[in-house]
GROMACS .gro file of C-alpha atoms in nm:
model
  407
    1MET     CA    1   0.000   0.000   0.000
    2SER     CA    2   0.137   0.340  -0.088
    3GLN     CA    3   0.030   0.671   0.060
    4THR     CA    4  -0.175   0.871  -0.189
    5ALA     CA    5  -0.394   1.179  -0.181
    6ASP     CA    6  -0.716   0.977  -0.158
    7VAL     CA    7  -0.604   0.771   0.142
    8PRO     CA    8  -0.783   0.905   0.452
    9HIS     CA    9  -0.564   1.052   0.725
   10GLY     CA   10  -0.712   0.958   1.059
   11LEU     CA   11  -1.015   0.749   1.147
   12PRO     CA   12  -1.357   0.915   1.097
   13MET     CA   13  -1.512   0.916   1.446
   14ASP     CA   14  -1.783   1.184   1.458
   15ARG     CA   15  -2.142   1.071   1.402
   16ASP     CA   16  -2.205   1.387   1.203
   17ALA     CA   17  -2.521   1.273   1.024
   18GLY     CA   18  -2.705   1.236   1.355
   19PRO     CA   19  -2.655   1.092   1.704
   20PHE     CA   20  -2.735   0.735   1.591
   21ASP     CA   21  -2.573   0.720   1.247
   22PRO     CA   22  -2.221   0.619   1.140
   23PRO     CA   23  -1.984   0.903   1.043
   24SER     CA   24  -2.064   1.003   0.685
   25ALA     CA   25  -1.697   0.980   0.586
   26LEU     CA   26  -1.684   0.625   0.722
   27THR     CA   27  -1.998   0.530   0.530
   28ARG     CA   28  -1.848   0.660   0.207
   29LEU     CA   29  -1.528   0.462   0.268
   30ARG     CA   30  -1.722   0.142   0.340
   31ASP     CA   31  -1.937   0.174   0.030
   32ALA     CA   32  -1.643   0.250  -0.197
   33ARG     CA   33  -1.378   0.020  -0.048
   34PRO     CA   34  -1.477  -0.201   0.251
   35VAL     CA   35  -1.109  -0.267   0.323
   36SER     CA   36  -0.949   0.076   0.294
   37PRO     CA   37  -0.595   0.207   0.340
   38LEU     CA   38  -0.567   0.441   0.637
   39VAL     CA   39  -0.297   0.678   0.758
   40PHE     CA   40  -0.271   0.700   1.136
   41PRO     CA   41  -0.219   1.028   1.324
   42ASP     CA   42   0.152   0.955   1.362
   43GLY     CA   43   0.187   0.907   0.986
   44HIS     CA   44   0.223   0.529   0.958
   45GLU     CA   45  -0.004   0.337   0.722
   46GLY     CA   46  -0.257   0.070   0.810
   47TRP     CA   47  -0.604  -0.050   0.713
   48LEU     CA   48  -0.967   0.017   0.800
   49VAL     CA   49  -1.218  -0.270   0.768
   50SER     CA   50  -1.578  -0.148   0.757
   51GLY     CA   51  -1.781  -0.388   0.539
   52TYR     CA   52  -2.000  -0.646   0.713
   53GLU     CA   53  -1.866  -0.958   0.542
   54GLU     CA   54  -1.507  -0.835   0.562
   55VAL     CA   55  -1.533  -0.757   0.934
   56ARG     CA   56  -1.694  -1.092   1.005
   57GLN     CA   57  -1.427  -1.278   0.809
   58MET     CA   58  -1.143  -1.085   0.972
   59MET     CA   59  -1.268  -1.132   1.329
   60ALA     CA   60  -1.300  -1.508   1.272
   61ASP     CA   61  -0.939  -1.530   1.148
   62THR     CA   62  -0.694  -1.557   1.440
   63ARG     CA   63  -0.407  -1.471   1.207
   64PHE     CA   64  -0.533  -1.119   1.266
   65SER     CA   65  -0.393  -1.098   1.617
   66SER     CA   66  -0.594  -0.933   1.894
   67ARG     CA   67  -0.281  -0.839   2.084
   68LEU     CA   68  -0.285  -0.489   1.935
   69ASP     CA   69  -0.598  -0.412   2.137
   70LEU     CA   70  -0.357  -0.397   2.429
   71ASP     CA   71  -0.178  -0.104   2.268
   72VAL     CA   72  -0.511   0.081   2.272
   73ILE     CA   73  -0.494   0.048   2.650
   74HIS     CA   74  -0.141   0.186   2.644
   75VAL     CA   75  -0.177   0.445   2.369
   76PRO     CA   76  -0.500   0.634   2.290
   77TYR     CA   77  -0.581   0.638   1.917
   78GLU     CA   78  -0.565   1.017   1.897
   79THR     CA   79  -0.201   1.023   2.012
   80GLY     CA   80  -0.105   0.792   1.726
   81MET     CA   81  -0.095   0.414   1.719
   82PRO     CA   82   0.251   0.258   1.711
   83ALA     CA   83   0.399   0.185   1.371
   84ALA     CA   84   0.376  -0.166   1.227
   85THR     CA   85   0.579  -0.361   1.480
   86GLU     CA   86   0.529  -0.662   1.705
   87PRO     CA   87   0.260  -0.571   1.962
   88SER     CA   88   0.343  -0.528   2.328
   89PRO     CA   89   0.352  -0.842   2.545
   90PRO     CA   90   0.009  -0.930   2.683
   91MET     CA   91  -0.078  -0.784   3.023
   92PRO     CA   92  -0.182  -1.051   3.273
   93GLY     CA   93  -0.549  -1.141   3.253
   94MET     CA   94  -0.627  -0.909   2.962
   95PHE     CA   95  -0.776  -1.188   2.754
   96ILE     CA   96  -0.937  -0.944   2.508
   97ALA     CA   97  -0.583  -0.864   2.390
   98MET     CA   98  -0.458  -1.224   2.377
   99ASP     CA   99  -0.446  -1.490   2.109
  100PRO     CA  100  -0.485  -1.866   2.150
  101PRO     CA  101  -0.359  -2.058   2.343
  102ASP     CA  102  -0.323  -1.792   2.618
  103HIS     CA  103  -0.666  -1.651   2.537
  104SER     CA  104  -0.822  -1.998   2.534
  105ARG     CA  105  -0.686  -2.087   2.878
  106LEU     CA  106  -0.840  -1.781   3.045
  107ARG     CA  107  -1.162  -1.785   2.849
  108ARG     CA  108  -1.229  -2.149   2.943
  109ARG     CA  109  -1.215  -2.049   3.309
  110LEU     CA  110  -1.479  -1.783   3.248
  111THR     CA  111  -1.714  -1.957   3.006
  112GLY     CA  112  -1.887  -2.158   3.278
  113ALA     CA  113  -1.981  -1.838   3.461
  114PHE     CA  114  -2.164  -1.695   3.162
  115THR     CA  115  -2.355  -1.989   3.018
  116VAL     CA  116  -2.698  -1.921   2.868
  117LYS     CA  117  -2.849  -2.151   3.132
  118ARG     CA  118  -2.691  -1.960   3.420
  119MET     CA  119  -2.796  -1.626   3.271
  120LYS     CA  120  -3.155  -1.751   3.231
  121GLN     CA  121  -3.153  -1.846   3.598
  122LEU     CA  122  -3.061  -1.484   3.679
  123GLU     CA  123  -3.357  -1.336   3.491
  124GLU     CA  124  -3.588  -1.316   3.792
  125HIS     CA  125  -3.319  -1.157   4.007
  126ILE     CA  126  -3.235  -0.903   3.736
  127ALA     CA  127  -3.605  -0.820   3.704
  128ASP     CA  128  -3.610  -0.752   4.081
  129VAL     CA  129  -3.305  -0.522   4.052
  130VAL     CA  130  -3.476  -0.331   3.770
  131GLU     CA  131  -3.803  -0.303   3.963
  132ARG     CA  132  -3.629  -0.164   4.272
  133GLN     CA  133  -3.452   0.096   4.061
  134LEU     CA  134  -3.778   0.189   3.892
  135ASP     CA  135  -3.934   0.234   4.238
  136HIS     CA  136  -3.647   0.470   4.320
  137LEU     CA  137  -3.701   0.658   3.993
  138ALA     CA  138  -4.074   0.694   4.059
  139ARG     CA  139  -4.005   0.858   4.396
  140LEU     CA  140  -3.808   1.138   4.229
  141ALA     CA  141  -3.959   1.462   4.106
  142PRO     CA  142  -3.899   1.501   3.733
  143PRO     CA  143  -3.699   1.604   3.544
  144VAL     CA  144  -3.434   1.347   3.635
  145ASP     CA  145  -3.120   1.215   3.469
  146LEU     CA  146  -3.203   0.863   3.350
  147VAL     CA  147  -2.833   0.773   3.329
  148LYS     CA  148  -2.762   0.851   3.693
  149GLU     CA  149  -3.089   0.723   3.838
  150PHE     CA  150  -3.151   0.411   3.626
  151ALA     CA  151  -2.932   0.319   3.330
  152LEU     CA  152  -2.602   0.313   3.522
  153PRO     CA  153  -2.719   0.168   3.857
  154VAL     CA  154  -2.897  -0.137   3.707
  155PRO     CA  155  -2.597  -0.301   3.531
  156SER     CA  156  -2.362  -0.183   3.805
  157LEU     CA  157  -2.570  -0.358   4.071
  158VAL     CA  158  -2.589  -0.675   3.862
  159ILE     CA  159  -2.221  -0.699   3.768
  160CYS     CA  160  -2.107  -0.610   4.121
  161GLU     CA  161  -2.317  -0.889   4.266
  162LEU     CA  162  -2.205  -1.138   4.000
  163LEU     CA  163  -1.835  -1.060   4.042
  164GLY     CA  164  -1.845  -1.006   4.418
  165VAL     CA  165  -1.743  -0.639   4.400
  166PRO     CA  166  -1.892  -0.431   4.686
  167TYR     CA  167  -2.152  -0.199   4.536
  168SER     CA  168  -2.051   0.058   4.797
  169ASP     CA  169  -1.725   0.097   4.602
  170ARG     CA  170  -1.907   0.190   4.281
  171ASP     CA  171  -1.818   0.561   4.291
  172THR     CA  172  -1.449   0.476   4.288
  173PHE     CA  173  -1.457   0.218   4.010
  174GLN     CA  174  -1.705   0.415   3.800
  175ALA     CA  175  -1.490   0.727   3.819
  176ASN     CA  176  -1.178   0.536   3.719
  177SER     CA  177  -1.367   0.351   3.444
  178ALA     CA  178  -1.496   0.679   3.302
  179GLN     CA  179  -1.147   0.830   3.311
  180PHE     CA  180  -1.001   0.523   3.143
  181MET     CA  181  -1.259   0.542   2.860
  182LEU     CA  182  -1.185   0.906   2.770
  183ARG     CA  183  -1.043   0.946   2.422
  184GLU     CA  184  -0.851   1.271   2.449
  185GLN     CA  185  -0.619   1.243   2.748
  186THR     CA  186  -0.255   1.191   2.819
  187LEU     CA  187  -0.109   0.844   2.848
  188GLU     CA  188  -0.027   0.923   3.213
  189GLU     CA  189  -0.392   1.005   3.288
  190LYS     CA  190  -0.517   0.691   3.115
  191MET     CA  191  -0.268   0.465   3.288
  192GLY     CA  192  -0.332   0.636   3.621
  193ALA     CA  193  -0.698   0.534   3.605
  194TYR     CA  194  -0.602   0.182   3.497
  195VAL     CA  195  -0.345   0.139   3.776
  196ALA     CA  196  -0.590   0.269   4.039
  197LEU     CA  197  -0.861   0.025   3.934
  198ASN     CA  198  -0.619  -0.263   3.890
  199THR     CA  199  -0.471  -0.204   4.236
  200TYR     CA  200  -0.818  -0.208   4.390
  201LEU     CA  201  -0.908  -0.531   4.209
  202SER     CA  202  -0.577  -0.697   4.301
  203GLU     CA  203  -0.654  -0.639   4.668
  204LEU     CA  204  -1.009  -0.765   4.617
  205VAL     CA  205  -0.911  -1.093   4.445
  206THR     CA  206  -0.637  -1.150   4.705
  207SER     CA  207  -0.901  -1.130   4.979
  208LYS     CA  208  -1.128  -1.366   4.784
  209ARG     CA  209  -0.849  -1.617   4.747
  210ALA     CA  210  -0.813  -1.612   5.126
  211GLU     CA  211  -1.187  -1.610   5.198
  212PRO     CA  212  -1.392  -1.705   4.889
  213GLY     CA  213  -1.759  -1.622   4.861
  214GLU     CA  214  -2.038  -1.718   4.621
  215ASP     CA  215  -1.939  -1.506   4.323
  216ILE     CA  216  -1.748  -1.528   3.995
  217LEU     CA  217  -1.423  -1.376   4.122
  218SER     CA  218  -1.420  -1.623   4.412
  219ASP     CA  219  -1.477  -1.908   4.168
  220LEU     CA  220  -1.184  -1.789   3.958
  221ALA     CA  221  -0.965  -1.732   4.262
  222ARG     CA  222  -0.997  -2.100   4.354
  223HIS     CA  223  -0.789  -2.190   4.046
  224ASP     CA  224  -0.428  -2.202   4.164
  225ASP     CA  225  -0.295  -2.175   3.808
  226LEU     CA  226  -0.430  -1.818   3.783
  227THR     CA  227  -0.208  -1.552   3.938
  228VAL     CA  228  -0.341  -1.251   4.128
  229GLU     CA  229  -0.228  -1.036   3.834
  230GLU     CA  230  -0.430  -1.249   3.591
  231LEU     CA  231  -0.735  -1.246   3.817
  232ALA     CA  232  -0.718  -0.866   3.853
  233GLY     CA  233  -0.678  -0.820   3.477
  234ALA     CA  234  -0.975  -1.043   3.401
  235ALA     CA  235  -1.181  -0.869   3.670
  236PHE     CA  236  -1.090  -0.532   3.517
  237LEU     CA  237  -1.230  -0.633   3.178
  238LEU     CA  238  -1.544  -0.795   3.321
  239LEU     CA  239  -1.624  -0.502   3.548
  240LEU     CA  240  -1.560  -0.243   3.277
  241ALA     CA  241  -1.762  -0.424   3.010
  242GLY     CA  242  -2.030  -0.535   3.256
  243HIS     CA  243  -2.153  -0.188   3.343
  244GLU     CA  244  -2.023   0.051   3.074
  245THR     CA  245  -2.174  -0.110   2.765
  246THR     CA  246  -2.514  -0.203   2.908
  247ALA     CA  247  -2.556   0.133   3.083
  248ASN     CA  248  -2.498   0.313   2.756
  249MET     CA  249  -2.729   0.079   2.565
  250LEU     CA  250  -3.009   0.144   2.815
  251SER     CA  251  -2.969   0.522   2.806
  252LEU     CA  252  -2.890   0.567   2.436
  253GLY     CA  253  -3.157   0.309   2.346
  254THR     CA  254  -3.417   0.503   2.544
  255PHE     CA  255  -3.308   0.823   2.369
  256ALA     CA  256  -3.344   0.651   2.030
  257LEU     CA  257  -3.689   0.514   2.109
  258LEU     CA  258  -3.809   0.852   2.236
  259GLN     CA  259  -3.697   0.993   1.902
  260HIS     CA  260  -3.918   0.731   1.734
  261PRO     CA  261  -4.243   0.768   1.935
  262GLU     CA  262  -4.441   0.539   1.704
  263GLN     CA  263  -4.203   0.253   1.788
  264TRP     CA  264  -4.211   0.340   2.159
  265ALA     CA  265  -4.592   0.316   2.138
  266GLU     CA  266  -4.575  -0.020   1.958
  267LEU     CA  267  -4.347  -0.165   2.225
  268ARG     CA  268  -4.570  -0.030   2.499
  269ALA     CA  269  -4.869  -0.201   2.338
  270ASP     CA  270  -4.698  -0.534   2.262
  271ALA     CA  271  -4.420  -0.656   2.493
  272GLU     CA  272  -4.358  -0.955   2.265
  273LEU     CA  273  -4.182  -0.718   2.026
  274LEU     CA  274  -3.919  -0.639   2.288
  275PRO     CA  275  -3.662  -0.918   2.225
  276GLY     CA  276  -3.644  -0.825   1.857
  277ALA     CA  277  -3.630  -0.456   1.944
  278VAL     CA  278  -3.332  -0.516   2.172
  279GLU     CA  279  -3.146  -0.690   1.886
  280GLU     CA  280  -3.227  -0.401   1.655
  281LEU     CA  281  -3.109  -0.143   1.908
  282LEU     CA  282  -2.785  -0.337   1.954
  283ARG     CA  283  -2.729  -0.328   1.578
  284TYR     CA  284  -2.847   0.028   1.524
  285LEU     CA  285  -2.652   0.190   1.808
  286SER     CA  286  -2.331  -0.019   1.816
  287VAL     CA  287  -2.199   0.158   2.126
  288ALA     CA  288  -1.872  -0.039   2.126
  289ASP     CA  289  -1.738   0.037   1.780
  290ILE     CA  290  -1.363   0.046   1.720
  291PHE     CA  291  -1.127  -0.250   1.766
  292PHE     CA  292  -0.770  -0.310   1.654
  293ARG     CA  293  -0.593  -0.609   1.502
  294TYR     CA  294  -0.241  -0.692   1.385
  295ALA     CA  295  -0.159  -0.900   1.077
  296THR     CA  296   0.076  -1.181   1.180
  297GLU     CA  297   0.145  -1.271   0.815
  298ASP     CA  298   0.059  -1.149   0.467
  299LEU     CA  299  -0.319  -1.189   0.431
  300GLU     CA  300  -0.589  -1.136   0.171
  301LEU     CA  301  -0.910  -0.964   0.279
  302GLY     CA  302  -1.179  -0.812   0.062
  303GLY     CA  303  -0.959  -0.825  -0.244
  304GLU     CA  304  -0.676  -0.638  -0.069
  305THR     CA  305  -0.335  -0.764   0.040
  306ILE     CA  306  -0.262  -0.679   0.403
  307THR     CA  307   0.107  -0.724   0.471
  308LYS     CA  308   0.254  -0.880   0.784
  309GLY     CA  309   0.285  -0.631   1.069
  310SER     CA  310   0.004  -0.404   0.951
  311THR     CA  311  -0.228  -0.231   1.197
  312VAL     CA  312  -0.592  -0.304   1.112
  313VAL     CA  313  -0.883  -0.102   1.251
  314VAL     CA  314  -1.230  -0.258   1.263
  315SER     CA  315  -1.555  -0.058   1.274
  316LEU     CA  316  -1.846  -0.264   1.405
  317LEU     CA  317  -2.075   0.038   1.364
  318ALA     CA  318  -2.004   0.062   0.991
  319ALA     CA  319  -2.043  -0.315   0.950
  320ASN     CA  320  -2.376  -0.317   1.134
  321HIS     CA  321  -2.497  -0.041   0.898
  322ASP     CA  322  -2.376  -0.210   0.579
  323PRO     CA  323  -2.661  -0.205   0.322
  324ARG     CA  324  -2.518  -0.522   0.167
  325ARG     CA  325  -2.630  -0.702   0.485
  326PHE     CA  326  -2.919  -0.496   0.629
  327GLU     CA  327  -3.185  -0.321   0.421
  328ASN     CA  328  -3.222   0.050   0.502
  329PRO     CA  329  -2.957   0.008   0.774
  330ASP     CA  330  -2.964   0.367   0.901
  331THR     CA  331  -3.332   0.329   0.994
  332LEU     CA  332  -3.438   0.202   1.336
  333ASP     CA  333  -3.694  -0.072   1.279
  334ILE     CA  334  -3.803  -0.281   1.577
  335HIS     CA  335  -3.965  -0.531   1.336
  336ARG     CA  336  -3.633  -0.599   1.163
  337ASN     CA  337  -3.466  -0.937   1.188
  338ALA     CA  338  -3.124  -0.817   1.306
  339ARG     CA  339  -2.981  -1.167   1.322
  340GLY     CA  340  -2.610  -1.170   1.250
  341LEU     CA  341  -2.540  -0.833   1.413
  342LEU     CA  342  -2.175  -0.784   1.507
  343SER     CA  343  -2.222  -0.568   1.817
  344PHE     CA  344  -2.080  -0.842   2.041
  345GLY     CA  345  -1.797  -0.916   1.799
  346HIS     CA  346  -1.740  -1.245   1.622
  347GLY     CA  347  -1.508  -1.541   1.649
  348VAL     CA  348  -1.307  -1.641   1.955
  349HIS     CA  349  -1.341  -1.296   2.111
  350GLN     CA  350  -1.721  -1.277   2.091
  351CYS     CA  351  -1.848  -1.114   2.410
  352LEU     CA  352  -1.881  -1.353   2.704
  353GLY     CA  353  -2.153  -1.147   2.868
  354GLN     CA  354  -2.380  -1.097   2.570
  355GLN     CA  355  -2.671  -1.298   2.714
  356LEU     CA  356  -2.646  -1.108   3.042
  357ALA     CA  357  -2.658  -0.779   2.850
  358ARG     CA  358  -2.964  -0.891   2.654
  359ILE     CA  359  -3.149  -0.992   2.972
  360GLU     CA  360  -3.070  -0.661   3.140
  361MET     CA  361  -3.180  -0.464   2.836
  362ARG     CA  362  -3.506  -0.655   2.797
  363ALA     CA  363  -3.586  -0.611   3.165
  364GLY     CA  364  -3.482  -0.245   3.165
  365PHE     CA  365  -3.682  -0.140   2.860
  366GLU     CA  366  -3.985  -0.347   2.963
  367GLY     CA  367  -3.986  -0.179   3.303
  368LEU     CA  368  -3.953   0.172   3.163
  369LEU     CA  369  -4.231   0.114   2.911
  370ARG     CA  370  -4.462  -0.031   3.176
  371ARG     CA  371  -4.394   0.208   3.462
  372PHE     CA  372  -4.331   0.527   3.261
  373PRO     CA  373  -4.546   0.495   2.946
  374ALA     CA  374  -4.548   0.872   2.891
  375LEU     CA  375  -4.172   0.915   2.939
  376ALA     CA  376  -4.037   1.210   2.741
  377LEU     CA  377  -3.718   1.408   2.699
  378ALA     CA  378  -3.696   1.702   2.936
  379VAL     CA  379  -3.470   1.897   2.699
  380PRO     CA  380  -3.460   1.936   2.319
  381ALA     CA  381  -3.291   1.636   2.155
  382GLY     CA  382  -3.007   1.858   2.033
  383GLU     CA  383  -2.915   1.942   2.392
  384VAL     CA  384  -2.860   1.580   2.502
  385LYS     CA  385  -2.492   1.542   2.593
  386LEU     CA  386  -2.350   1.267   2.374
  387ARG     CA  387  -2.042   1.065   2.470
  388THR     CA  388  -1.844   1.170   2.163
  389ASP     CA  389  -1.537   1.198   2.387
  390MET     CA  390  -1.554   0.835   2.506
  391ASN     CA  391  -1.447   0.500   2.364
  392ILE     CA  392  -1.792   0.355   2.434
  393TYR     CA  393  -2.066   0.569   2.280
  394GLY     CA  394  -2.378   0.680   2.459
  395VAL     CA  395  -2.504   0.984   2.647
  396HIS     CA  396  -2.348   1.151   2.948
  397GLU     CA  397  -2.690   1.258   3.074
  398LEU     CA  398  -3.046   1.193   2.960
  399PRO     CA  399  -3.287   1.439   3.128
  400VAL     CA  400  -3.635   1.288   3.118
  401THR     CA  401  -3.977   1.375   3.254
  402TRP     CA  402  -4.323   1.224   3.274
  403PRO     CA  403  -4.648   1.420   3.280
  404GLU     CA  404  -4.841   1.180   3.502
  405PRO     CA  405  -4.769   0.981   3.820
  406ALA     CA  406  -4.551   0.679   3.752
  407ARG     CA  407  -4.721   0.344   3.811
   0.00000   0.00000   0.00000
């Protein structure tokens, strides 16, 4: 690949067509060349994969190493990804940035904790958590921030209980998580948040190894072949993913539905539409978008030759909005069959907690529709503070109101 005038410099990130749509520049790139050359901020050349079939094929091919995702932890994209070199050594427990067999060893330990059967058994408990938070919401005088009072507490309560993290510590880990997810910050600030959270979790898993309880971290701590560093790293990923992604899906999904009142009304009238609506919202919003890979050898993808050592950027948002896969993809349609969506990834790194997220979203939206049928934005849509500065998309705040007593 040679650098030419038509090769984009920098990754299009801004959802400029609207709060729910892919960046227009990214859409044009996908439609013209689903595997596109890309020049990184530091000047080195790599690739952007944005077509549905190309993303799916690439994420299923372990020759595209996931170890470069670790460098995203070290080096924010805006400061410039490292040039095409061997990725950094894996950090203990960070299985999202590992390849088999290291990835396989850690993932096997975790798979049993997130089986579909076990998640189904949690449904009643999650419904209780949602109902208690809705009771809290109903006691407040509107307008209220739905993020603070509902969307963030629900998944935080659930993941804390599952992992065995004291919910009373949520302010600390949520602050560090939010800092870690900021895009524009210094490496020192990013690593400071990571070290603070990792230190907290190291102390927690050490205590669980000494006195295990009935939770996932205690179950993991019973395995002598896992070090404290590995346990803390795995806990970091589970805690971060377990509350950040679902919280933003609940809040941004509510925002999207309130912008489509006819679909809000349909869901309110027919709860059986909800499972399909959740899948469509996952596809449509794609809150976790950008991932990185590293070519371990010369590879062919989408008619392009990607040379060994190349940095490859993946956009799940662009893939989920590919018209070659989904008809009228930039339209929210709760009747759509969104089967095959890539919001949870694909291949060996497909999200472990995807069933948990689905259950929480179904319970959360069902509760809001039932208890707050006349929910409405308390500010003009253009004033909603979007998380354009964060690595997981969503809203910072969602001021809502309701014109009648909540039920």
